[in-house]
Structures are given as C-alpha cells and as structure tokens.
CSV table of C-alpha atoms in Angstrom, one decimal:
chain,number,residue,atom,x,y,z
A,1,MET,CA,11.5,-7.9,3.3
A,2,LYS,CA,10.9,-10.4,0.3
A,3,ALA,CA,9.4,-12.9,2.5
A,4,LYS,CA,6.5,-10.6,2.9
A,5,ASN,CA,5.9,-10.2,-0.8
A,6,VAL,CA,4.4,-12.2,-3.6
A,7,ASP,CA,6.5,-12.8,-6.6
A,8,MET,CA,4.4,-11.7,-9.6
A,9,LEU,CA,6.9,-11.8,-12.3
A,10,SER,CA,8.0,-15.6,-12.4
A,11,GLY,CA,6.9,-19.1,-11.9
A,12,PRO,CA,3.0,-20.2,-11.5
A,13,LEU,CA,0.4,-17.7,-11.1
A,14,ALA,CA,-2.7,-19.5,-9.5
A,15,MET,CA,-1.3,-19.8,-6.0
A,16,PRO,CA,0.7,-16.5,-5.9
A,17,MET,CA,-2.6,-14.8,-6.9
A,18,LEU,CA,-4.6,-16.6,-4.3
A,19,ALA,CA,-1.9,-15.8,-1.6
A,20,PHE,CA,-2.1,-12.0,-2.8
A,21,ALA,CA,-5.8,-12.0,-2.8
A,22,LEU,CA,-6.7,-13.8,0.6
A,23,PRO,CA,-5.5,-10.9,2.9
A,24,LEU,CA,-7.2,-8.4,0.6
A,25,ILE,CA,-10.4,-10.3,1.0
A,26,ALA,CA,-9.9,-10.4,4.8
A,27,SER,CA,-9.1,-6.7,4.6
A,28,GLY,CA,-12.3,-5.9,2.7
A,29,VAL,CA,-14.3,-7.8,5.2
A,30,LEU,CA,-12.8,-5.8,8.2
A,31,GLN,CA,-13.1,-2.5,6.4
A,32,GLN,CA,-16.8,-3.3,6.0
A,33,SER,CA,-17.1,-4.5,9.3
A,34,PHE,CA,-16.4,-1.0,10.6
A,35,ASN,CA,-19.7,0.0,9.2
A,36,SER,CA,-21.4,-3.3,9.8
A,37,VAL,CA,-20.8,-3.1,13.5
A,38,ASP,CA,-22.1,0.3,13.6
A,39,VAL,CA,-25.3,-0.8,11.9
A,40,ALA,CA,-25.6,-4.0,14.2
A,41,VAL,CA,-25.0,-2.0,17.3
A,42,VAL,CA,-27.3,0.9,16.7
A,43,GLY,CA,-29.9,-1.5,15.1
A,44,ARG,CA,-30.1,-3.7,18.4
A,45,PHE,CA,-29.4,-1.0,21.0
A,46,ALA,CA,-30.8,2.4,19.5
A,47,GLY,CA,-33.7,1.5,17.3
A,48,SER,CA,-34.8,1.2,13.7
A,49,ASP,CA,-34.4,5.1,13.2
A,50,ALA,CA,-30.8,5.0,14.2
A,51,LEU,CA,-30.2,2.0,12.0
A,52,ALA,CA,-31.8,3.8,9.1
A,53,ALA,CA,-29.7,6.9,9.8
A,54,VAL,CA,-26.4,5.0,9.7
A,55,GLY,CA,-27.5,2.8,6.7
A,56,SER,CA,-28.6,6.0,4.8
A,57,ASN,CA,-25.0,7.2,4.8
A,58,GLY,CA,-23.4,4.3,3.1
A,59,PRO,CA,-24.0,5.6,-0.6
A,60,VAL,CA,-23.4,9.2,0.6
A,61,ILE,CA,-20.0,8.1,2.2
A,62,GLY,CA,-19.1,6.2,-1.0
A,63,LEU,CA,-20.0,9.3,-3.0
A,64,LEU,CA,-17.8,11.4,-1.0
A,65,ILE,CA,-14.7,9.3,-0.9
A,66,ASN,CA,-14.7,7.2,-4.0
A,67,MET,CA,-12.9,9.7,-6.2
A,68,PHE,CA,-9.9,9.7,-3.9
A,69,ILE,CA,-10.0,6.1,-3.0
A,70,GLY,CA,-9.9,5.6,-6.9
A,71,LEU,CA,-6.7,7.5,-6.9
A,72,SER,CA,-5.0,4.8,-4.9
A,73,VAL,CA,-5.5,2.4,-7.8
A,74,GLY,CA,-3.4,4.8,-9.8
A,75,VAL,CA,-0.7,4.4,-7.2
A,76,ASN,CA,-0.7,0.7,-7.4
A,77,VAL,CA,-0.6,0.7,-11.2
A,78,VAL,CA,2.2,3.2,-11.4
A,79,ILE,CA,4.6,1.9,-8.8
A,80,ALA,CA,3.9,-1.9,-9.8
A,81,ASN,CA,4.8,-0.8,-13.3
A,82,TYR,CA,8.0,0.8,-12.4
A,83,ILE,CA,8.9,-2.4,-10.4
A,84,GLY,CA,8.4,-4.5,-13.4
A,85,GLN,CA,10.7,-2.3,-15.3
A,86,ARG,CA,13.3,-2.4,-12.4
A,87,ASN,CA,13.2,1.4,-12.3
A,88,SER,CA,14.1,2.2,-8.6
A,89,ARG,CA,14.1,5.9,-9.2
A,90,GLY,CA,10.6,6.0,-10.4
A,91,VAL,CA,9.4,3.9,-7.5
A,92,ARG,CA,10.7,6.4,-5.1
A,93,ALA,CA,9.3,9.4,-6.7
A,94,ALA,CA,5.9,7.8,-7.1
A,95,VAL,CA,5.8,6.8,-3.4
A,96,SER,CA,6.6,10.6,-2.6
A,97,ALA,CA,4.1,11.9,-4.9
A,98,SER,CA,1.4,9.5,-3.5
A,99,ALA,CA,2.2,10.7,0.1
A,100,ILE,CA,1.3,14.3,-0.7
A,101,LEU,CA,-1.7,13.4,-2.8
A,102,ALA,CA,-3.1,11.4,0.1
A,103,VAL,CA,-2.8,14.2,2.6
A,104,VAL,CA,-4.4,16.7,0.3
A,105,SER,CA,-7.2,14.4,-0.7
A,106,GLY,CA,-8.1,13.8,2.9
A,107,VAL,CA,-8.1,17.2,4.0
A,108,LEU,CA,-10.2,18.2,1.0
A,109,MET,CA,-12.6,15.4,1.7
A,110,LEU,CA,-13.0,16.4,5.3
A,111,ALA,CA,-14.0,20.0,4.3
A,112,VAL,CA,-16.3,19.0,1.6
A,113,SER,CA,-18.1,16.5,3.9
A,114,GLN,CA,-18.9,18.9,6.6
A,115,LEU,CA,-20.4,21.5,4.1
A,116,VAL,CA,-22.5,19.0,2.3
A,117,ALA,CA,-23.8,16.7,5.0
A,118,ARG,CA,-27.2,18.1,5.6
A,119,PRO,CA,-28.0,19.3,2.2
A,120,ILE,CA,-27.2,16.0,0.4
A,121,LEU,CA,-29.1,14.0,3.0
A,122,GLU,CA,-32.1,16.3,2.5
A,123,ALA,CA,-31.9,15.9,-1.2
A,124,LEU,CA,-32.2,12.3,-0.9
A,125,ASP,CA,-35.5,12.4,1.0
A,126,THR,CA,-33.8,10.8,4.2
A,127,PRO,CA,-36.8,10.1,6.3
A,128,GLU,CA,-37.5,13.1,8.9
A,129,SER,CA,-37.5,10.8,11.8
A,130,CYS,CA,-33.8,9.8,11.3
A,131,LEU,CA,-32.6,13.0,9.3
A,132,ASP,CA,-30.8,14.8,12.2
A,133,GLN,CA,-29.0,11.5,13.4
A,134,ALA,CA,-27.9,10.9,9.9
A,135,VAL,CA,-26.4,14.2,9.5
A,136,LEU,CA,-24.6,13.9,12.9
A,137,TYR,CA,-23.3,10.4,12.1
A,138,LEU,CA,-22.0,11.8,8.6
A,139,ARG,CA,-20.3,14.9,10.1
A,140,ILE,CA,-18.3,12.9,12.7
A,141,TYR,CA,-17.5,10.1,10.5
A,142,ALA,CA,-16.0,12.7,8.0
A,143,VAL,CA,-13.3,13.6,10.7
A,144,GLY,CA,-11.8,10.1,10.1
A,145,MET,CA,-11.9,10.5,6.3
A,146,PRO,CA,-8.2,11.8,5.9
A,147,PHE,CA,-6.9,8.9,8.0
A,148,MET,CA,-9.2,6.5,5.9
A,149,ILE,CA,-7.5,7.9,2.6
A,150,VAL,CA,-3.9,7.8,4.2
A,151,TYR,CA,-4.3,4.0,4.9
A,152,ASN,CA,-5.8,3.4,1.3
A,153,PHE,CA,-2.8,5.0,-0.3
A,154,GLY,CA,-0.4,3.3,1.9
A,155,SER,CA,-1.8,-0.1,1.5
A,156,ALA,CA,-1.6,0.5,-2.4
A,157,VAL,CA,2.0,1.2,-2.1
A,158,LEU,CA,2.6,-2.1,-0.3
A,159,ARG,CA,0.3,-4.0,-2.7
A,160,SER,CA,2.5,-2.8,-5.5
A,161,VAL,CA,5.4,-5.0,-4.1
A,162,GLY,CA,3.1,-7.8,-3.5
A,163,ASP,CA,2.6,-7.2,0.3
A,164,THR,CA,-1.0,-7.7,1.2
A,165,ARG,CA,-0.5,-9.1,4.7
A,166,ARG,CA,0.6,-6.1,6.6
A,167,PRO,CA,-2.1,-3.9,5.6
A,168,PHE,CA,-4.6,-6.8,6.9
A,169,TYR,CA,-2.7,-6.9,10.2
A,170,SER,CA,-3.2,-3.1,10.5
A,171,LEU,CA,-7.0,-3.5,9.8
A,172,VAL,CA,-7.1,-6.4,12.4
A,173,ALA,CA,-5.8,-4.0,15.0
A,174,SER,CA,-8.0,-1.0,14.1
A,175,GLY,CA,-11.1,-3.4,13.7
A,176,ILE,CA,-10.6,-4.6,17.2
A,177,VAL,CA,-10.5,-0.9,18.5
A,178,ASN,CA,-13.7,-0.2,16.4
A,179,VAL,CA,-15.7,-3.2,18.0
A,180,CYS,CA,-14.6,-2.3,21.5
A,181,LEU,CA,-15.4,1.2,21.3
A,182,ASN,CA,-18.7,0.7,19.6
A,183,LEU,CA,-19.8,-1.4,22.7
A,184,VAL,CA,-18.2,1.0,25.4
A,185,PHE,CA,-19.8,4.2,23.7
A,186,VAL,CA,-23.4,2.7,22.8
A,187,ILE,CA,-23.9,0.2,25.5
A,188,GLY,CA,-21.7,1.6,28.3
A,189,PHE,CA,-22.2,5.3,27.9
A,190,GLY,CA,-25.4,5.4,26.3
A,191,MET,CA,-24.6,7.1,23.2
A,192,GLY,CA,-26.3,6.5,19.8
A,193,VAL,CA,-25.1,7.2,16.3
A,194,ASP,CA,-22.5,9.5,17.6
A,195,GLY,CA,-21.0,6.8,19.7
A,196,VAL,CA,-20.6,4.5,16.6
A,197,ALA,CA,-19.2,7.3,14.5
A,198,TRP,CA,-16.5,8.4,16.9
A,199,ALA,CA,-15.5,4.7,17.3
A,200,THR,CA,-14.9,4.5,13.5
A,201,VAL,CA,-13.0,7.7,13.6
A,202,ILE,CA,-10.6,6.4,16.3
A,203,SER,CA,-10.0,3.2,14.6
A,204,ASN,CA,-9.4,5.1,11.3
A,205,VAL,CA,-6.7,7.0,13.0
A,206,VAL,CA,-5.1,3.9,14.5
A,207,ASN,CA,-5.1,2.3,11.0
A,208,ALA,CA,-3.4,5.3,9.4
A,209,ALA,CA,-0.8,5.5,12.1
A,210,ILE,CA,0.1,1.8,11.6
A,211,ILE,CA,0.4,2.0,7.7
A,212,THR,CA,2.5,5.0,7.9
A,213,MET,CA,4.9,3.5,10.5
A,214,LEU,CA,5.3,0.5,8.1
A,215,LEU,CA,6.3,2.5,5.2
A,216,VAL,CA,8.6,4.7,7.2
A,217,ARG,CA,10.5,1.5,8.6
A,218,GLU,CA,10.7,0.1,5.1
A,219,LYS,CA,14.2,-0.7,3.6
A,220,GLY,CA,13.7,-0.8,0.0
A,221,ASP,CA,12.5,1.6,-2.6
A,222,ILE,CA,8.9,1.9,-1.2
A,223,ARG,CA,10.4,3.5,2.0
A,224,LEU,CA,8.6,6.6,3.0
A,225,ASP,CA,11.1,9.3,3.8
A,226,PHE,CA,9.5,12.6,5.0
A,227,SER,CA,12.8,14.5,4.4
A,228,SER,CA,12.8,13.7,0.7
A,229,ILE,CA,9.0,14.1,-0.1
A,230,ARG,CA,8.5,16.2,-3.2
A,231,PRO,CA,5.5,16.9,-5.4
A,232,TYR,CA,6.9,15.2,-8.5
A,233,GLY,CA,4.6,16.5,-11.2
A,234,SER,CA,5.2,13.7,-13.6
A,235,GLN,CA,4.3,11.1,-11.1
A,236,LEU,CA,1.2,12.9,-10.1
A,237,ARG,CA,0.0,13.0,-13.8
A,238,LYS,CA,0.8,9.3,-14.2
A,239,ILE,CA,-0.9,8.4,-11.0
A,240,CYS,CA,-3.9,10.7,-11.9
A,241,ALA,CA,-4.1,9.4,-15.5
A,242,VAL,CA,-4.9,5.9,-14.1
A,243,GLY,CA,-6.5,6.8,-10.7
A,244,ILE,CA,-9.0,9.7,-11.9
A,245,PRO,CA,-11.0,7.4,-14.3
A,246,ALA,CA,-11.1,4.7,-11.7
A,247,GLY,CA,-12.3,7.2,-9.2
A,248,LEU,CA,-14.6,8.8,-11.6
A,249,GLN,CA,-16.1,5.4,-12.3
A,250,SER,CA,-16.6,4.8,-8.6
A,251,THR,CA,-18.1,8.3,-8.1
A,252,VAL,CA,-20.7,7.9,-10.7
A,253,PHE,CA,-21.4,4.5,-9.6
A,254,SER,CA,-22.1,5.9,-6.0
A,255,ILE,CA,-24.4,8.6,-7.6
A,256,SER,CA,-26.5,6.0,-9.3
A,257,ASN,CA,-26.7,4.3,-6.1
A,258,VAL,CA,-27.6,7.6,-4.1
A,259,PHE,CA,-30.5,7.9,-6.5
A,260,ILE,CA,-31.7,4.4,-6.0
A,261,LEU,CA,-31.3,5.1,-2.2
A,262,SER,CA,-33.7,8.2,-2.6
A,263,ALA,CA,-36.3,5.8,-4.4
A,264,ILE,CA,-36.0,3.3,-1.5
A,265,ASN,CA,-36.4,6.1,1.1
A,266,GLY,CA,-39.8,6.7,-0.6
A,267,PHE,CA,-40.9,3.3,0.8
A,268,GLY,CA,-40.4,4.6,4.3
A,269,ALA,CA,-38.0,4.3,7.1
A,270,THR,CA,-38.5,0.5,7.6
A,271,ALA,CA,-37.6,0.1,3.8
A,272,ALA,CA,-34.4,2.1,4.2
A,273,ALA,CA,-33.5,0.1,7.4
A,274,GLY,CA,-34.0,-3.2,5.8
A,275,SER,CA,-32.1,-2.1,2.7
A,276,ALA,CA,-29.2,-0.9,5.0
A,277,ALA,CA,-29.0,-4.4,6.7
A,278,ALA,CA,-28.9,-6.2,3.3
A,279,ILE,CA,-26.2,-4.0,1.8
A,280,ASN,CA,-23.7,-5.1,4.4
A,281,TYR,CA,-23.8,-8.6,2.8
A,282,GLU,CA,-23.6,-7.0,-0.6
A,283,MET,CA,-20.4,-5.2,0.3
A,284,TYR,CA,-19.0,-8.3,2.1
A,285,CYS,CA,-19.5,-10.2,-1.3
A,286,TYR,CA,-18.3,-7.3,-3.3
A,287,PHE,CA,-15.1,-7.1,-1.3
A,288,VAL,CA,-14.4,-10.8,-2.5
A,289,ILE,CA,-14.8,-9.7,-6.0
A,290,ASN,CA,-12.7,-6.5,-5.5
A,291,ALA,CA,-9.9,-8.5,-3.9
A,292,PHE,CA,-9.4,-10.5,-6.9
A,293,GLY,CA,-9.8,-7.3,-9.1
A,294,GLN,CA,-6.9,-5.5,-7.1
A,295,THR,CA,-4.9,-8.7,-7.6
A,296,ALA,CA,-5.4,-8.5,-11.3
A,297,VAL,CA,-4.4,-5.0,-11.3
A,298,ALA,CA,-1.1,-5.5,-9.5
A,299,PHE,CA,-0.2,-8.7,-11.4
A,300,THR,CA,-1.0,-7.1,-14.7
A,301,SER,CA,0.8,-3.9,-14.1
A,302,GLN,CA,4.1,-5.6,-13.2
A,303,ASN,CA,3.9,-8.2,-15.8
A,304,TYR,CA,3.1,-5.6,-18.5
A,305,GLY,CA,6.1,-3.5,-17.4
A,306,ALA,CA,8.3,-6.5,-17.7
A,307,GLY,CA,6.9,-7.0,-21.2
A,308,GLN,CA,5.2,-10.4,-20.4
A,309,LEU,CA,1.9,-10.2,-22.1
A,310,ASP,CA,1.1,-13.9,-21.9
A,311,ARG,CA,1.1,-13.8,-18.2
A,312,CYS,CA,-1.3,-10.7,-18.4
A,313,ARG,CA,-3.8,-12.8,-20.3
A,314,ARG,CA,-3.5,-15.7,-17.7
A,315,VAL,CA,-4.0,-13.2,-14.9
A,316,LEU,CA,-7.5,-12.3,-16.4
A,317,ARG,CA,-8.5,-16.0,-16.7
A,318,ILE,CA,-7.4,-17.0,-13.4
A,319,SER,CA,-8.9,-14.0,-11.6
A,320,LEU,CA,-12.2,-14.6,-13.3
A,321,ILE,CA,-12.4,-18.2,-12.1
A,322,TYR,CA,-11.5,-17.4,-8.5
A,323,SER,CA,-14.0,-14.5,-8.4
A,324,VAL,CA,-16.9,-16.2,-10.1
A,325,VAL,CA,-16.6,-19.4,-8.1
A,326,SER,CA,-16.1,-17.6,-4.6
A,327,SER,CA,-18.7,-14.9,-5.1
A,328,ALA,CA,-21.4,-17.1,-6.4
A,329,PHE,CA,-21.0,-19.6,-3.5
A,330,LEU,CA,-21.4,-16.7,-1.1
A,331,ASN,CA,-24.3,-15.2,-2.9
A,332,VAL,CA,-26.3,-18.5,-2.8
A,333,LEU,CA,-25.3,-19.4,0.7
A,334,ILE,CA,-26.4,-16.0,2.1
A,335,THR,CA,-29.7,-16.0,0.0
A,336,TRP,CA,-30.5,-19.4,1.2
A,337,GLN,CA,-29.9,-18.4,5.0
A,338,ARG,CA,-31.0,-14.9,4.5
A,339,ALA,CA,-33.4,-14.8,7.6
A,340,PHE,CA,-30.3,-16.0,9.8
A,341,PHE,CA,-27.8,-13.3,8.4
A,342,VAL,CA,-30.2,-10.4,8.4
A,343,SER,CA,-31.3,-10.9,12.0
A,344,ALA,CA,-27.8,-9.9,13.0
A,345,PHE,CA,-28.9,-6.3,12.4
A,346,THR,CA,-32.4,-6.1,13.6
A,347,ALA,CA,-35.3,-8.0,15.1
A,348,ASP,CA,-38.2,-5.8,13.6
A,349,PRO,CA,-40.4,-8.1,11.3
A,350,GLU,CA,-41.1,-5.3,8.7
A,351,VAL,CA,-37.4,-4.4,8.5
A,352,LEU,CA,-36.5,-8.2,8.0
A,353,PHE,CA,-39.0,-8.4,5.2
A,354,PHE,CA,-37.5,-5.6,3.2
A,355,ALA,CA,-34.0,-6.9,3.8
A,356,GLY,CA,-34.9,-10.2,2.6
A,357,GLU,CA,-36.5,-8.7,-0.7
A,358,ARG,CA,-33.1,-7.0,-1.3
A,359,VAL,CA,-31.0,-10.1,-0.8
A,360,VAL,CA,-33.2,-12.0,-3.3
A,361,ALA,CA,-33.4,-9.2,-5.8
A,362,VAL,CA,-29.7,-8.2,-5.8
A,363,LEU,CA,-27.3,-10.3,-3.7
A,364,LEU,CA,-28.1,-13.6,-5.5
A,365,PHE,CA,-27.2,-12.3,-8.8
A,366,GLN,CA,-24.0,-10.2,-7.7
A,367,PHE,CA,-21.5,-12.8,-9.2
A,368,ILE,CA,-22.5,-11.5,-12.7
A,369,ALA,CA,-20.4,-8.4,-12.1
A,370,CYS,CA,-17.2,-10.5,-11.9
A,371,TYR,CA,-16.6,-10.3,-15.6
A,372,TYR,CA,-16.5,-6.5,-16.1
A,373,GLU,CA,-14.7,-6.0,-12.7
A,374,MET,CA,-11.8,-8.4,-13.6
A,375,THR,CA,-11.6,-7.3,-17.3
A,376,GLY,CA,-11.7,-3.6,-16.2
A,377,SER,CA,-9.0,-4.4,-13.7
A,378,VAL,CA,-6.6,-6.0,-16.3
A,379,MET,CA,-7.3,-3.0,-18.6
A,380,ARG,CA,-6.2,-0.7,-15.9
A,381,GLY,CA,-3.1,-2.6,-15.4
A,382,LEU,CA,-2.4,-2.3,-19.1
A,383,GLY,CA,-2.8,1.5,-18.9
A,384,TYR,CA,-6.4,1.6,-20.4
A,385,SER,CA,-8.1,3.3,-17.4
A,386,MET,CA,-10.6,5.3,-19.0
A,387,THR,CA,-12.2,2.5,-21.1
A,388,PRO,CA,-13.6,0.6,-18.3
A,389,ALA,CA,-14.5,3.8,-16.6
A,390,LEU,CA,-16.7,4.8,-19.4
A,391,ILE,CA,-18.2,1.5,-20.0
A,392,THR,CA,-19.1,1.1,-16.3
A,393,ILE,CA,-20.6,4.4,-16.1
A,394,PHE,CA,-22.7,3.8,-19.1
A,395,GLY,CA,-23.6,0.1,-18.4
A,396,THR,CA,-24.4,0.5,-14.8
A,397,CYS,CA,-24.8,4.1,-13.7
A,398,VAL,CA,-26.8,5.6,-16.7
A,399,LEU,CA,-29.0,2.6,-16.9
A,400,ARG,CA,-29.8,2.9,-13.1
A,401,LEU,CA,-30.6,6.5,-13.3
A,402,LEU,CA,-32.9,6.0,-16.2
A,403,TRP,CA,-34.7,3.1,-14.3
A,404,VAL,CA,-35.1,5.2,-11.2
A,405,ALA,CA,-36.5,8.3,-13.3
A,406,PHE,CA,-39.0,6.1,-15.0
A,407,PHE,CA,-39.9,3.7,-12.2
A,408,PRO,CA,-43.7,3.8,-11.5
A,409,ALA,CA,-44.8,5.4,-8.5
A,410,ASP,CA,-46.9,2.3,-7.6
A,411,GLY,CA,-44.0,0.0,-8.4
A,412,SER,CA,-42.8,-2.7,-6.0
A,413,PHE,CA,-39.7,-2.7,-3.9
A,414,ALA,CA,-38.2,-5.8,-5.6
A,415,GLY,CA,-39.0,-4.4,-9.0
A,416,LEU,CA,-37.0,-1.1,-8.3
A,417,LEU,CA,-34.0,-3.4,-7.2
A,418,MET,CA,-34.0,-5.7,-10.3
A,419,ILE,CA,-32.0,-3.0,-12.1
A,420,TYR,CA,-28.9,-4.3,-10.4
A,421,PRO,CA,-28.6,-7.7,-12.3
A,422,LEU,CA,-29.9,-6.2,-15.4
A,423,SER,CA,-27.1,-3.4,-15.5
A,424,TRP,CA,-24.4,-6.0,-14.5
A,425,THR,CA,-25.4,-8.2,-17.5
A,426,LEU,CA,-25.4,-5.2,-19.9
A,427,THR,CA,-22.0,-4.0,-18.8
A,428,ASP,CA,-20.4,-7.3,-19.0
A,429,ILE,CA,-21.5,-7.4,-22.8
A,430,ILE,CA,-20.0,-4.1,-23.6
A,431,MET,CA,-16.8,-4.9,-21.6
A,432,PHE,CA,-16.4,-8.0,-23.6
A,433,VAL,CA,-16.6,-6.2,-26.9
A,434,ALA,CA,-14.2,-3.4,-25.7
A,435,PHE,CA,-11.6,-5.9,-24.4
A,436,ALA,CA,-11.7,-7.9,-27.4
A,437,ARG,CA,-10.5,-4.9,-29.3
A,438,ILE,CA,-7.7,-3.9,-26.9
A,439,ARG,CA,-6.6,-7.5,-27.0
A,440,ARG,CA,-6.2,-7.3,-30.8
A,441,ALA,CA,-4.5,-3.8,-30.6
A,442,LEU,CA,-1.9,-5.3,-28.2
A,443,ARG,CA,-1.5,-8.4,-30.1
A,444,PHE,CA,-1.9,-10.3,-26.8
A,445,SER,CA,-1.3,-13.8,-28.2
A,446,SER,CA,1.7,-12.7,-30.2
A,447,GLY,CA,4.0,-11.8,-27.5
A,448,ALA,CA,4.6,-8.3,-28.9
A,449,ALA,CA,6.7,-6.1,-26.6
A,450,PRO,CA,4.5,-3.5,-24.9
A,451,GLN,CA,4.7,0.1,-24.4
A,452,PRO,CA,5.0,0.4,-20.5
A,453,VAL,CA,2.2,2.3,-18.7
A,454,ALA,CA,4.6,4.5,-16.8
A,455,GLY,CA,6.9,5.4,-19.6
C-alpha cells in the first residue's frame, strides 16, 4: 500500500511533489483527450458544423459540472488534513460522507443537464446550423456525468494519501475505450456527434467502475465499505466548507467563459469551430498547471494538519517554479508550431485562421495564471477556501463579463480574446496582496502551531 503513496510529511519536497504531480498531469491530459478525440473525429469525419457542435459544449459542460467537481477538492483537503493529524476515525467518516455526496451530486447533475440542454445552448446563440447536433451531444454526454463525478471523488480520496498513480491507470484504460469506440461509432457505423458522445459515456462508466473497485479493495482507512456508509453531517459540512467555494469559483469562471463563447459565436460557425480547436490546447496546458495546484493542496493540507507551516511555505515556492516553467514551455512551443497542432482537428483554412488567432491571443500568455492558481491552492490547503474563490471570481470572471458587455460590435476576434491575459494579471496582483495578509495572520515564518482545517 505505502509503495503506491508519496510521503508528504517528511524529507525533501521537490522530488515527492514532482512524483505526485506527474500522474496528475498525465491524468488531466487523458481526461481532456476524451473531448479532444471527440473534436478531432467529428472535425475530420463529420464536418465543421459537427466540430462546432461538440466544441460549443465545452464551456457549457464545465458550467454544469464544475460545482460538483469543486466539491472533490473539499474531499482531498479534509481527508489529507485528518491524515496529517493521524485521525483514522475522521478519515473513515470523511470517505463515507464523500461517497454519498458523489452519488447524489451525479444524479442531480444528470437531471439538470437534460432539462437545460436546449435552453442554454439557444441562449448562447449557438449557430442554427449546429444547434440540434449540439443539443444531442450534450444530452447524451450528460448520461456519463454521474460516473465522471464518482471518478473525481474517488481519485480525490486516493490523492489525499499520496496515490496519484492508480487514478492515472484507470484513465488509461477508459481512454483506450474512448478512442476505440469513437473510431468504431463514427467511422465504422457512420454516426456523428451521437457516436462520440456515447463513446465518452461508456468510457466514463469504465473509469468509475475501476476507481470504485480500487477503493473497495483498499486495506487502510480510506477503504470504501458499503456496509458502513453513513451521511456523517459534520464531515459533509467540512467537505462543503472547502469544496463549495472551490466549486463556486469554477462555476462562475465557466459562466464568464460561456458569455465569451456567446460573443465568439457572433463571429460565425467557423470562428466557433476554430476556437473549439484551440481550446483543446489551452486545456492541455491548464491541466499541467492544475496538477501542480492539486499537488499544492494535498501537500499543504497534510503538513498543515501536522503543524508543519514551514513545509507549507516551501510547497508554494516549489509548485510555483514547476508550474511556471512547464506551462511557459508548452505555451511557447504550441504557439510556435500552432499550424501543425491545430491541423489535427481541421483542414478548413478559415477554421485554422481563427484557431491560430486564439492560440496567439490566449495560449501564449497562459503561464501568467500560475501564480493565482498555486497561491489559491495553498490557501485551500490552509482552510482559506472562500478567499481565493472570491478573488478569482472578481479578478477573472467579473472583468470578463464587463469586457464582453462593452465589447464593440465591430471589434476583432483577437481583441475579444485579449481579456484572458489581462484578467490573469489582475487576479495575480490581488491574490498576492491577500496571501501576504494570510501569511502574516498565520505567522508563517515563525513556526507557530496552526489550528487544523478539519478540527
């Protein structure tokens, strides 16, 4: 068991953090590949309208699931903090509560998605030529949402003990299923967006089944025992206290992206298709940043629970170095070779033009987001979940909504997208000021004993 886990509480931090983060990076790439393969297959074999239909759903799907995915951050923080305190009873109770929360969240998400699929896509001015296909894709995709949420909760439990490898192996298996079924359904059976959607649903079922089996077969405190599952109210409250602000941040973040998508749709179906192609690479690079953010959350939570504040400070510094260097390298590489990368999704010259515009305006500057992502992750590990949520909502989301609201009707496509680097920079500045105050309050440098997040 221990061989699978990373020791977060003793010894050097740099290599253990990298060992923890690398499977998370690979996992994020595989998760994004579910959608990327969908986009590539329909773009190549079903046409630009099908490409726009699938791509238009990206921000909508994020809007629908991010609140519940954010709750998995609460699972990670609470369990990791209990582990730092060596509180076995608390760990078992939190695992039980998270299982119930995952199932309830998944069922609720499925019901909401079926109800709002067409109204929300119509409200976003999805081009008429691809509206019906977009609705069909979203409704089928939603069938797999409960399984997606079960996987995210289960992987959060494993991350809390330093195990990021087995969730990655689970994604490898489900990713192979997804790719194979995409090719069979679309090329073999002649299906369109419905084929790639059902392939994703089935792969999510496989993923959830594997992660559940891993937890059931565990020997330690994080073992999932169906016979002893209880809705522990105190644990649900603790998970929600951290997870709801994280989910709220992601949800409002998605709302701002949805409004930007609506503005992008105003440039026509080819602009929507080009944006959809470019977003795939933004997501790949974001998952690198997010992996180091999740690493910072887990390491900070355990060390804060153990009263090791100096290690928390080092976690922030190391995660910042890793995230900035790796994301900046990828941002520059993809921008430099953007024609090659984007051509994987389409051969349409006009779509390629819009995709290239987005890469230069957005992706090239994505590394700027590393500071607020890493600092916010450390804050959550320390129990300050609402602070980074509010800062991010204001610094990125509100500013983007204002930008879209006042963007001139004759403005350029690249001009619309410049709000991304501007909002990242503003959020970094606000986060720096807020964290300086939290650091003083905790007397970070003095080694004062903390009050554990999980009580």
